[in-house]
PDB file of N, CA and C in Angstrom:
ATOM      1  N   UNK A  60     -13.390   3.398  12.203  1.00 66.00           N
ATOM      2  CA  UNK A  60     -12.252   3.681  11.368  1.00 66.00           C
ATOM      3  C   UNK A  60     -12.276   5.136  10.904  1.00 66.00           C
ATOM      4  N   UNK A  61     -13.437   5.607  10.448  1.00 75.00           N
ATOM      5  CA  UNK A  61     -13.517   6.978   9.966  1.00 75.00           C
ATOM      6  C   UNK A  61     -13.347   7.986  11.095  1.00 75.00           C
ATOM      7  N   UNK A  62     -13.691   7.576  12.305  1.00 78.00           N
ATOM      8  CA  UNK A  62     -13.531   8.478  13.445  1.00 78.00           C
ATOM      9  C   UNK A  62     -12.055   8.792  13.666  1.00 78.00           C
ATOM     10  N   UNK A  63     -11.209   7.751  13.561  1.00 77.00           N
ATOM     11  CA  UNK A  63      -9.771   7.981  13.726  1.00 77.00           C
ATOM     12  C   UNK A  63      -9.230   8.872  12.615  1.00 77.00           C
ATOM     13  N   UNK A  64      -9.720   8.668  11.395  1.00 76.00           N
ATOM     14  CA  UNK A  64      -9.251   9.499  10.290  1.00 76.00           C
ATOM     15  C   UNK A  64      -9.690  10.948  10.462  1.00 76.00           C
ATOM     16  N   UNK A  65     -10.914  11.144  10.924  1.00 76.00           N
ATOM     17  CA  UNK A  65     -11.389  12.510  11.148  1.00 76.00           C
ATOM     18  C   UNK A  65     -10.629  13.196  12.272  1.00 76.00           C
ATOM     19  N   UNK A  66     -10.190  12.423  13.266  1.00 74.00           N
ATOM     20  CA  UNK A  66      -9.415  13.009  14.370  1.00 74.00           C
ATOM     21  C   UNK A  66      -8.048  13.486  13.887  1.00 74.00           C
ATOM     22  N   UNK A  67      -7.522  12.898  12.832  1.00 75.00           N
ATOM     23  CA  UNK A  67      -6.209  13.271  12.336  1.00 75.00           C
ATOM     24  C   UNK A  67      -6.241  14.518  11.456  1.00 75.00           C
ATOM     25  N   UNK A  68      -7.414  14.944  11.075  1.00 70.00           N
ATOM     26  CA  UNK A  68      -7.519  16.139  10.245  1.00 70.00           C
ATOM     27  C   UNK A  68      -7.140  17.377  11.041  1.00 70.00           C
ATOM     28  N   UNK A  69      -6.595  18.368  10.373  1.00 64.00           N
ATOM     29  CA  UNK A  69      -6.283  19.613  11.081  1.00 64.00           C
ATOM     30  C   UNK A  69      -7.559  20.241  11.641  1.00 64.00           C
ATOM     31  N   UNK A  70      -7.465  20.773  12.839  1.00 71.00           N
ATOM     32  CA  UNK A  70      -8.642  21.315  13.526  1.00 71.00           C
ATOM     33  C   UNK A  70      -9.010  22.719  13.057  1.00 71.00           C
ATOM     34  N   UNK A  71      -8.108  23.442  12.432  1.00 77.00           N
ATOM     35  CA  UNK A  71      -8.359  24.832  12.084  1.00 77.00           C
ATOM     36  C   UNK A  71      -9.000  24.992  10.708  1.00 77.00           C
ATOM     37  N   UNK A  72      -9.348  23.908  10.045  1.00 73.00           N
ATOM     38  CA  UNK A  72      -9.951  23.991   8.715  1.00 73.00           C
ATOM     39  C   UNK A  72     -11.462  24.105   8.838  1.00 73.00           C
ATOM     40  N   UNK A  73     -12.046  24.874   7.954  1.00 81.00           N
ATOM     41  CA  UNK A  73     -13.498  24.983   7.934  1.00 81.00           C
ATOM     42  C   UNK A  73     -14.085  23.807   7.164  1.00 81.00           C
ATOM     43  N   UNK A  74     -15.365  23.616   7.305  1.00 84.00           N
ATOM     44  CA  UNK A  74     -16.030  22.505   6.622  1.00 84.00           C
ATOM     45  C   UNK A  74     -15.957  22.659   5.105  1.00 84.00           C
ATOM     46  N   UNK A  75     -16.014  23.877   4.614  1.00 87.00           N
ATOM     47  CA  UNK A  75     -15.915  24.106   3.177  1.00 87.00           C
ATOM     48  C   UNK A  75     -14.531  23.722   2.647  1.00 87.00           C
ATOM     49  N   UNK A  76     -13.502  24.064   3.402  1.00 84.00           N
ATOM     50  CA  UNK A  76     -12.146  23.712   2.985  1.00 84.00           C
ATOM     51  C   UNK A  76     -11.957  22.195   2.985  1.00 84.00           C
ATOM     52  N   UNK A  77     -12.524  21.531   3.988  1.00 81.00           N
ATOM     53  CA  UNK A  77     -12.425  20.080   4.033  1.00 81.00           C
ATOM     54  C   UNK A  77     -13.185  19.433   2.881  1.00 81.00           C
ATOM     55  N   UNK A  78     -14.368  19.947   2.563  1.00 86.00           N
ATOM     56  CA  UNK A  78     -15.135  19.419   1.440  1.00 86.00           C
ATOM     57  C   UNK A  78     -14.379  19.604   0.129  1.00 86.00           C
ATOM     58  N   UNK A  79     -13.735  20.754  -0.033  1.00 87.00           N
ATOM     59  CA  UNK A  79     -12.951  20.999  -1.234  1.00 87.00           C
ATOM     60  C   UNK A  79     -11.777  20.028  -1.329  1.00 87.00           C
ATOM     61  N   UNK A  80     -11.130  19.779  -0.197  1.00 83.00           N
ATOM     62  CA  UNK A  80     -10.000  18.852  -0.168  1.00 83.00           C
ATOM     63  C   UNK A  80     -10.453  17.444  -0.557  1.00 83.00           C
ATOM     64  N   UNK A  81     -11.569  16.980  -0.003  1.00 85.00           N
ATOM     65  CA  UNK A  81     -12.058  15.642  -0.307  1.00 85.00           C
ATOM     66  C   UNK A  81     -12.511  15.532  -1.757  1.00 85.00           C
ATOM     67  N   UNK A  82     -13.096  16.580  -2.299  1.00 87.00           N
ATOM     68  CA  UNK A  82     -13.518  16.529  -3.703  1.00 87.00           C
ATOM     69  C   UNK A  82     -12.300  16.469  -4.624  1.00 87.00           C
ATOM     70  N   UNK A  83     -11.212  17.148  -4.265  1.00 84.00           N
ATOM     71  CA  UNK A  83      -9.984  17.062  -5.058  1.00 84.00           C
ATOM     72  C   UNK A  83      -9.403  15.648  -4.993  1.00 84.00           C
ATOM     73  N   UNK A  84      -9.486  15.019  -3.836  1.00 81.00           N
ATOM     74  CA  UNK A  84      -8.971  13.665  -3.699  1.00 81.00           C
ATOM     75  C   UNK A  84      -9.762  12.688  -4.562  1.00 81.00           C
ATOM     76  N   UNK A  85     -11.054  12.884  -4.681  1.00 83.00           N
ATOM     77  CA  UNK A  85     -11.886  11.991  -5.482  1.00 83.00           C
ATOM     78  C   UNK A  85     -11.658  12.185  -6.979  1.00 83.00           C
ATOM     79  N   UNK A  86     -11.197  13.339  -7.398  1.00 83.00           N
ATOM     80  CA  UNK A  86     -11.025  13.636  -8.815  1.00 83.00           C
ATOM     81  C   UNK A  86      -9.664  13.231  -9.365  1.00 83.00           C
ATOM     82  N   UNK A  87      -8.792  12.692  -8.521  1.00 79.00           N
ATOM     83  CA  UNK A  87      -7.467  12.293  -8.975  1.00 79.00           C
ATOM     84  C   UNK A  87      -7.613  11.079  -9.896  1.00 79.00           C
ATOM     85  N   UNK A  88      -7.033  11.178 -11.072  1.00 82.00           N
ATOM     86  CA  UNK A  88      -7.096  10.091 -12.038  1.00 82.00           C
ATOM     87  C   UNK A  88      -5.686   9.547 -12.274  1.00 82.00           C
ATOM     88  N   UNK A  89      -5.635   8.281 -12.651  1.00 78.00           N
ATOM     89  CA  UNK A  89      -4.357   7.649 -12.934  1.00 78.00           C
ATOM     90  C   UNK A  89      -3.847   8.075 -14.303  1.00 78.00           C
ATOM     91  N   UNK A  90      -2.536   8.155 -14.403  1.00 85.00           N
ATOM     92  CA  UNK A  90      -1.922   8.463 -15.685  1.00 85.00           C
ATOM     93  C   UNK A  90      -1.687   7.171 -16.457  1.00 85.00           C
ATOM     94  N   UNK A  91      -1.100   7.286 -17.631  1.00 88.00           N
ATOM     95  CA  UNK A  91      -0.978   6.148 -18.529  1.00 88.00           C
ATOM     96  C   UNK A  91      -0.141   5.007 -17.932  1.00 88.00           C
ATOM     97  N   UNK A  92       0.981   5.277 -17.323  1.00 88.00           N
ATOM     98  CA  UNK A  92       1.877   4.233 -16.833  1.00 88.00           C
ATOM     99  C   UNK A  92       1.726   3.899 -15.364  1.00 88.00           C
ATOM    100  N   UNK A  93       0.705   4.428 -14.701  1.00 89.00           N
ATOM    101  CA  UNK A  93       0.577   4.213 -13.266  1.00 89.00           C
ATOM    102  C   UNK A  93       0.256   2.765 -12.904  1.00 89.00           C
ATOM    103  N   UNK A  94      -0.591   2.108 -13.687  1.00 89.00           N
ATOM    104  CA  UNK A  94      -0.936   0.724 -13.380  1.00 89.00           C
ATOM    105  C   UNK A  94       0.286  -0.176 -13.500  1.00 89.00           C
ATOM    106  N   UNK A  95       1.073   0.035 -14.531  1.00 93.00           N
ATOM    107  CA  UNK A  95       2.300  -0.749 -14.703  1.00 93.00           C
ATOM    108  C   UNK A  95       3.263  -0.506 -13.549  1.00 93.00           C
ATOM    109  N   UNK A  96       3.388   0.724 -13.131  1.00 94.00           N
ATOM    110  CA  UNK A  96       4.282   1.050 -12.021  1.00 94.00           C
ATOM    111  C   UNK A  96       3.802   0.406 -10.720  1.00 94.00           C
ATOM    112  N   UNK A  97       2.498   0.395 -10.502  1.00 92.00           N
ATOM    113  CA  UNK A  97       1.962  -0.240  -9.293  1.00 92.00           C
ATOM    114  C   UNK A  97       2.163  -1.747  -9.319  1.00 92.00           C
ATOM    115  N   UNK A  98       2.004  -2.361 -10.483  1.00 93.00           N
ATOM    116  CA  UNK A  98       2.219  -3.806 -10.585  1.00 93.00           C
ATOM    117  C   UNK A  98       3.683  -4.167 -10.360  1.00 93.00           C
ATOM    118  N   UNK A  99       4.592  -3.381 -10.899  1.00 95.00           N
ATOM    119  CA  UNK A  99       6.018  -3.628 -10.682  1.00 95.00           C
ATOM    120  C   UNK A  99       6.373  -3.446  -9.210  1.00 95.00           C
ATOM    121  N   UNK A 100       5.837  -2.411  -8.588  1.00 95.00           N
ATOM    122  CA  UNK A 100       6.109  -2.177  -7.166  1.00 95.00           C
ATOM    123  C   UNK A 100       5.563  -3.313  -6.311  1.00 95.00           C
ATOM    124  N   UNK A 101       4.374  -3.810  -6.633  1.00 93.00           N
ATOM    125  CA  UNK A 101       3.806  -4.929  -5.883  1.00 93.00           C
ATOM    126  C   UNK A 101       4.649  -6.186  -6.065  1.00 93.00           C
ATOM    127  N   UNK A 102       5.125  -6.416  -7.279  1.00 93.00           N
ATOM    128  CA  UNK A 102       5.964  -7.574  -7.536  1.00 93.00           C
ATOM    129  C   UNK A 102       7.258  -7.499  -6.736  1.00 93.00           C
ATOM    130  N   UNK A 103       7.892  -6.342  -6.752  1.00 94.00           N
ATOM    131  CA  UNK A 103       9.171  -6.185  -6.060  1.00 94.00           C
ATOM    132  C   UNK A 103       9.002  -6.273  -4.552  1.00 94.00           C
ATOM    133  N   UNK A 104       7.927  -5.726  -4.021  1.00 96.00           N
ATOM    134  CA  UNK A 104       7.783  -5.657  -2.567  1.00 96.00           C
ATOM    135  C   UNK A 104       7.067  -6.863  -1.966  1.00 96.00           C
ATOM    136  N   UNK A 105       6.347  -7.651  -2.763  1.00 96.00           N
ATOM    137  CA  UNK A 105       5.610  -8.784  -2.203  1.00 96.00           C
ATOM    138  C   UNK A 105       6.110 -10.116  -2.749  1.00 96.00           C
ATOM    139  N   UNK A 106       6.169 -10.242  -4.059  1.00 93.00           N
ATOM    140  CA  UNK A 106       6.470 -11.537  -4.670  1.00 93.00           C
ATOM    141  C   UNK A 106       7.929 -11.926  -4.473  1.00 93.00           C
ATOM    142  N   UNK A 107       8.853 -11.028  -4.717  1.00 94.00           N
ATOM    143  CA  UNK A 107      10.264 -11.371  -4.567  1.00 94.00           C
ATOM    144  C   UNK A 107      10.641 -11.784  -3.142  1.00 94.00           C
ATOM    145  N   UNK A 108      10.220 -11.069  -2.100  1.00 95.00           N
ATOM    146  CA  UNK A 108      10.533 -11.552  -0.751  1.00 95.00           C
ATOM    147  C   UNK A 108       9.915 -12.920  -0.448  1.00 95.00           C
ATOM    148  N   UNK A 109       8.707 -13.175  -0.934  1.00 96.00           N
ATOM    149  CA  UNK A 109       8.103 -14.486  -0.719  1.00 96.00           C
ATOM    150  C   UNK A 109       8.899 -15.590  -1.406  1.00 96.00           C
ATOM    151  N   UNK A 110       9.347 -15.330  -2.619  1.00 96.00           N
ATOM    152  CA  UNK A 110      10.154 -16.318  -3.337  1.00 96.00           C
ATOM    153  C   UNK A 110      11.475 -16.558  -2.607  1.00 96.00           C
ATOM    154  N   UNK A 111      12.081 -15.509  -2.111  1.00 96.00           N
ATOM    155  CA  UNK A 111      13.338 -15.662  -1.369  1.00 96.00           C
ATOM    156  C   UNK A 111      13.136 -16.458  -0.084  1.00 96.00           C
ATOM    157  N   UNK A 112      12.066 -16.170   0.649  1.00 97.00           N
ATOM    158  CA  UNK A 112      11.792 -16.901   1.894  1.00 97.00           C
ATOM    159  C   UNK A 112      11.524 -18.370   1.604  1.00 97.00           C
ATOM    160  N   UNK A 113      10.716 -18.645   0.588  1.00 97.00           N
ATOM    161  CA  UNK A 113      10.452 -20.037   0.218  1.00 97.00           C
ATOM    162  C   UNK A 113      11.722 -20.738  -0.249  1.00 97.00           C
ATOM    163  N   UNK A 114      12.583 -20.044  -0.965  1.00 97.00           N
ATOM    164  CA  UNK A 114      13.856 -20.629  -1.394  1.00 97.00           C
ATOM    165  C   UNK A 114      14.749 -20.977  -0.220  1.00 97.00           C
ATOM    166  N   UNK A 115      14.808 -20.096   0.767  1.00 96.00           N
ATOM    167  CA  UNK A 115      15.615 -20.368   1.952  1.00 96.00           C
ATOM    168  C   UNK A 115      15.047 -21.561   2.721  1.00 96.00           C
ATOM    169  N   UNK A 116      13.733 -21.605   2.895  1.00 95.00           N
ATOM    170  CA  UNK A 116      13.117 -22.736   3.590  1.00 95.00           C
ATOM    171  C   UNK A 116      13.361 -24.047   2.847  1.00 95.00           C
ATOM    172  N   UNK A 117      13.196 -24.024   1.543  1.00 95.00           N
ATOM    173  CA  UNK A 117      13.431 -25.226   0.752  1.00 95.00           C
ATOM    174  C   UNK A 117      14.883 -25.680   0.868  1.00 95.00           C
ATOM    175  N   UNK A 118      15.830 -24.736   0.813  1.00 94.00           N
ATOM    176  CA  UNK A 118      17.242 -25.117   0.901  1.00 94.00           C
ATOM    177  C   UNK A 118      17.588 -25.666   2.284  1.00 94.00           C
ATOM    178  N   UNK A 119      17.000 -25.117   3.331  1.00 94.00           N
ATOM    179  CA  UNK A 119      17.257 -25.638   4.683  1.00 94.00           C
ATOM    180  C   UNK A 119      16.687 -27.043   4.811  1.00 94.00           C
ATOM    181  N   UNK A 120      15.478 -27.237   4.338  1.00 93.00           N
ATOM    182  CA  UNK A 120      14.883 -28.569   4.412  1.00 93.00           C
ATOM    183  C   UNK A 120      15.682 -29.560   3.568  1.00 93.00           C
ATOM    184  N   UNK A 121      16.130 -29.144   2.404  1.00 93.00           N
ATOM    185  CA  UNK A 121      16.925 -30.001   1.530  1.00 93.00           C
ATOM    186  C   UNK A 121      18.236 -30.393   2.207  1.00 93.00           C
ATOM    187  N   UNK A 122      18.898 -29.428   2.826  1.00 93.00           N
ATOM    188  CA  UNK A 122      20.197 -29.718   3.454  1.00 93.00           C
ATOM    189  C   UNK A 122      20.051 -30.586   4.702  1.00 93.00           C
ATOM    190  N   UNK A 123      18.988 -30.384   5.470  1.00 93.00           N
ATOM    191  CA  UNK A 123      18.844 -31.098   6.737  1.00 93.00           C
ATOM    192  C   UNK A 123      18.236 -32.480   6.539  1.00 93.00           C
ATOM    193  N   UNK A 124      17.169 -32.559   5.788  1.00 89.00           N
ATOM    194  CA  UNK A 124      16.429 -33.817   5.725  1.00 89.00           C
ATOM    195  C   UNK A 124      16.862 -34.748   4.592  1.00 89.00           C
ATOM    196  N   UNK A 125      17.192 -34.224   3.469  1.00 81.00           N
ATOM    197  CA  UNK A 125      17.443 -35.077   2.317  1.00 81.00           C
ATOM    198  C   UNK A 125      18.907 -35.549   2.287  1.00 81.00           C
ATOM    199  N   UNK A 126      19.823 -34.732   2.650  1.00 68.00           N
ATOM    200  CA  UNK A 126      21.229 -35.135   2.599  1.00 68.00           C
ATOM    201  C   UNK A 126      21.599 -35.784   3.851  1.00 68.00           C
TER     202      UNK A 126
END
């Protein structure tokens, strides 16, 4: 997995520049509202489509088998 990621890195960067880039990536901290924003995004992109799909399946089964 890391081999593919290393292949995607720009080839013209020196090792020092790459080390600096990775150290900056490790130092990124979350702000106050980031966790709430991530939870809302996960809810909208995962939970709502699942509820809609289950609702459609339930309604199809209800219309075909029960009525």
